[in-house]
């Protein structure tokens, strides 16, 4: 069975500081990995994905994530946080042998303070 | 504009009264899914479909039904809703290797 762990319910950072939101996963085949963001009363929006290729992937709004196969991690990062980055972030995994089945983490609330 | 459309956005119903939440996508995606979002539990997949007439259970399928008669539509059916199905529901579509497009959500309350 596949799974995703986001070990931190809440991450607090000051505006201008770097941020990291952690994600580890477990899947039997090769992983497709995704980060999504959810603003209050909205649906989820795609940020970035890793399918294959370069381990460092860049996405929307200046976010990036590094795929680490040995540590089965896919942490989300941004060099300089903005107050507007405050939202709920979800990591998700699909097994490439069953692309219909997706598993999401429980979510991490990011709060960026001015 | 690429979109996933869910209806209704808000629904209050009584225990045992059958309901259907519709979902439609205009991107010709093969895969469609239903999720429920509950505080502290993230998104949990209810059912997914890999193409027309092909559906499979997700992690929390009990009490739900789906059908995929056309590629663009993937309705979620609650035959006999119960209060523990009060939740925020999302429909999503994707192709293999692409991220999911999510609908705006349906907030369901069962009293």
XYZ file of C-alpha atoms in Angstrom:
225
model
C 0.000 0.000 0.000
C 1.229 3.477 -0.763
C 1.411 6.219 1.843
C 2.498 9.812 2.381
C 3.678 11.396 5.604
C 3.811 15.101 6.302
C 5.328 15.112 9.760
C 4.534 18.726 10.598
C 0.955 19.901 11.025
C 2.140 23.493 11.142
C 5.174 25.396 9.876
C 5.782 28.998 10.899
C 8.351 31.214 9.217
C 9.094 34.918 9.034
C 8.647 36.721 5.758
C 11.872 36.718 3.756
C 13.223 33.575 5.421
C 13.549 30.260 3.612
C 10.823 27.687 4.143
C 10.709 23.915 4.014
C 7.624 21.707 4.168
C 8.514 18.058 4.600
C 7.115 15.016 2.818
C 8.116 11.364 2.796
C 6.399 8.638 0.825
C 6.119 4.921 0.349
C 5.130 3.291 -2.946
C 5.883 -0.059 -4.536
C 6.633 1.121 -8.063
C 8.269 4.282 -9.297
C 6.639 7.331 -7.741
C 4.894 10.242 -9.328
C 5.102 12.992 -6.684
C 3.093 16.194 -6.440
C 2.667 19.246 -4.265
C -0.627 21.108 -4.117
C -1.677 24.249 -2.258
C -5.102 25.057 -0.872
C -6.207 28.546 0.049
C -9.220 29.020 2.342
C -12.531 28.022 0.756
C -10.817 27.017 -2.470
C -9.969 23.826 -4.296
C -6.454 22.474 -4.544
C -4.020 24.048 -6.969
C -1.043 22.263 -8.491
C 2.414 23.593 -7.529
C 4.936 21.145 -8.942
C 5.589 17.518 -9.773
C 8.312 14.939 -10.115
C 7.781 12.237 -12.706
C 11.285 11.461 -13.908
C 14.529 13.238 -14.711
C 16.206 15.973 -12.701
C 15.758 15.477 -8.972
C 15.278 19.198 -8.392
C 12.007 20.405 -9.797
C 10.818 23.993 -9.968
C 7.211 24.997 -9.860
C 4.807 27.852 -9.510
C 5.295 30.948 -7.306
C 9.019 30.291 -6.775
C 8.581 26.923 -5.080
C 10.885 23.992 -5.696
C 11.216 20.448 -4.406
C 13.947 17.862 -4.356
C 13.271 14.206 -5.026
C 15.494 12.014 -2.860
C 15.048 8.362 -3.717
C 17.245 6.958 -0.944
C 15.388 8.916 1.720
C 12.020 8.563 -0.059
C 11.473 12.272 0.452
C 10.109 15.139 -1.600
C 10.431 18.260 0.534
C 8.951 21.541 -0.671
C 11.172 24.605 -0.428
C 11.220 28.288 -1.168
C 14.239 30.561 -0.674
C 12.284 33.587 0.548
C 8.790 33.243 2.005
C 5.976 35.699 1.389
C 2.973 36.383 3.611
C 0.817 35.371 0.643
C 2.365 31.868 0.763
C 0.348 31.195 3.920
C -1.922 28.270 3.052
C -2.448 24.524 3.454
C 0.023 22.372 1.525
C -0.478 18.778 0.457
C 2.032 16.242 -0.797
C 0.669 13.405 -2.955
C 2.010 10.223 -4.519
C 0.893 7.966 -7.339
C 2.411 4.641 -8.254
C 3.366 4.679 -11.938
C 1.877 1.189 -12.290
C -1.566 2.464 -11.222
C -1.864 6.104 -12.140
C -5.473 6.304 -10.992
C -4.716 5.650 -7.337
C -3.495 8.722 -5.464
C -2.575 9.114 -1.832
C -2.341 12.481 -0.107
C -0.647 13.492 3.094
C -2.616 15.032 5.924
C -1.489 18.504 4.969
C 0.795 21.138 6.499
C -0.426 24.603 7.368
C 2.189 27.171 6.464
C 1.996 30.524 8.208
C 4.326 33.300 7.096
C 4.472 36.231 9.484
C 5.411 39.760 8.430
C -10.768 27.268 -20.139
C -9.723 23.952 -18.604
C -11.907 23.152 -15.664
C -13.546 20.590 -13.436
C -17.081 21.552 -12.479
C -18.853 20.164 -9.452
C -22.462 20.712 -8.490
C -23.857 21.602 -6.101
C -21.287 23.615 -4.143
C -23.262 23.361 -0.922
C -25.807 20.774 0.118
C -27.668 20.101 3.336
C -29.680 16.902 3.398
C -31.286 14.479 5.804
C -30.119 11.016 6.735
C -31.181 8.390 4.219
C -32.180 10.679 1.370
C -30.343 9.651 -1.789
C -28.229 12.320 -3.414
C -25.897 12.759 -6.364
C -23.007 15.171 -6.720
C -22.093 15.768 -10.336
C -18.613 16.260 -11.747
C -17.675 17.187 -15.281
C -14.312 17.899 -16.922
C -13.540 19.450 -20.304
C -9.930 18.305 -20.745
C -10.552 14.818 -22.180
C -8.739 13.311 -19.189
C -8.804 9.548 -18.765
C -8.581 9.569 -14.969
C -11.151 10.986 -12.599
C -11.375 10.726 -8.824
C -13.484 11.649 -5.858
C -11.955 12.696 -2.533
C -13.265 13.738 0.805
C -11.441 16.244 2.990
C -11.838 16.159 6.745
C -9.860 18.228 9.269
C -6.610 16.539 10.229
C -7.149 13.684 7.775
C -6.053 15.305 4.547
C -7.686 14.147 1.338
C -8.810 10.568 1.141
C -9.649 8.991 -2.184
C -13.138 7.523 -2.354
C -13.264 6.110 -5.873
C -11.359 6.594 -9.070
C -11.904 5.836 -12.711
C -9.271 5.084 -15.310
C -11.613 5.409 -18.268
C -15.210 4.934 -19.358
C -16.816 2.000 -17.528
C -13.620 1.383 -15.512
C -13.803 2.299 -11.833
C -12.057 1.129 -8.698
C -12.244 1.690 -4.964
C -10.034 4.168 -3.245
C -9.282 4.200 0.462
C -12.764 5.056 1.795
C -15.408 3.716 -0.608
C -18.003 2.544 1.931
C -21.351 4.278 1.499
C -20.548 5.689 -1.938
C -21.166 4.693 -5.535
C -19.824 6.073 -8.795
C -20.360 5.560 -12.489
C -18.428 6.558 -15.602
C -20.710 6.270 -18.602
C -19.090 9.155 -20.457
C -15.496 10.296 -20.372
C -16.312 13.792 -19.148
C -18.680 12.911 -16.290
C -18.090 11.115 -13.005
C -21.007 11.484 -10.569
C -20.763 10.533 -6.898
C -23.849 8.857 -5.473
C -24.757 8.517 -1.815
C -27.603 6.023 -1.714
C -28.359 6.484 1.983
C -26.324 9.335 3.436
C -25.382 9.307 7.089
C -24.014 12.077 9.336
C -20.490 10.616 9.154
C -20.496 11.493 5.451
C -20.648 15.173 6.312
C -17.506 16.453 4.640
C -15.952 18.555 1.897
C -15.851 16.619 -1.365
C -13.563 17.204 -4.310
C -13.636 15.811 -7.802
C -10.408 15.755 -9.812
C -9.281 14.709 -13.277
C -5.878 13.966 -14.793
C -3.997 12.148 -17.482
C -1.161 9.748 -16.806
C 1.829 11.729 -15.592
C -0.063 14.972 -15.195
C -1.147 16.707 -12.050
C -4.759 16.575 -11.037
C -7.173 19.401 -11.802
C -9.547 19.845 -8.910
C -13.059 21.132 -8.789
C -14.066 23.848 -6.333
C -15.516 21.394 -3.859
C -18.927 20.431 -2.520
C -19.638 20.990 1.139
C -22.118 18.326 2.237
C -23.927 18.328 5.550
C -26.059 15.331 6.517
C -28.385 15.918 9.477
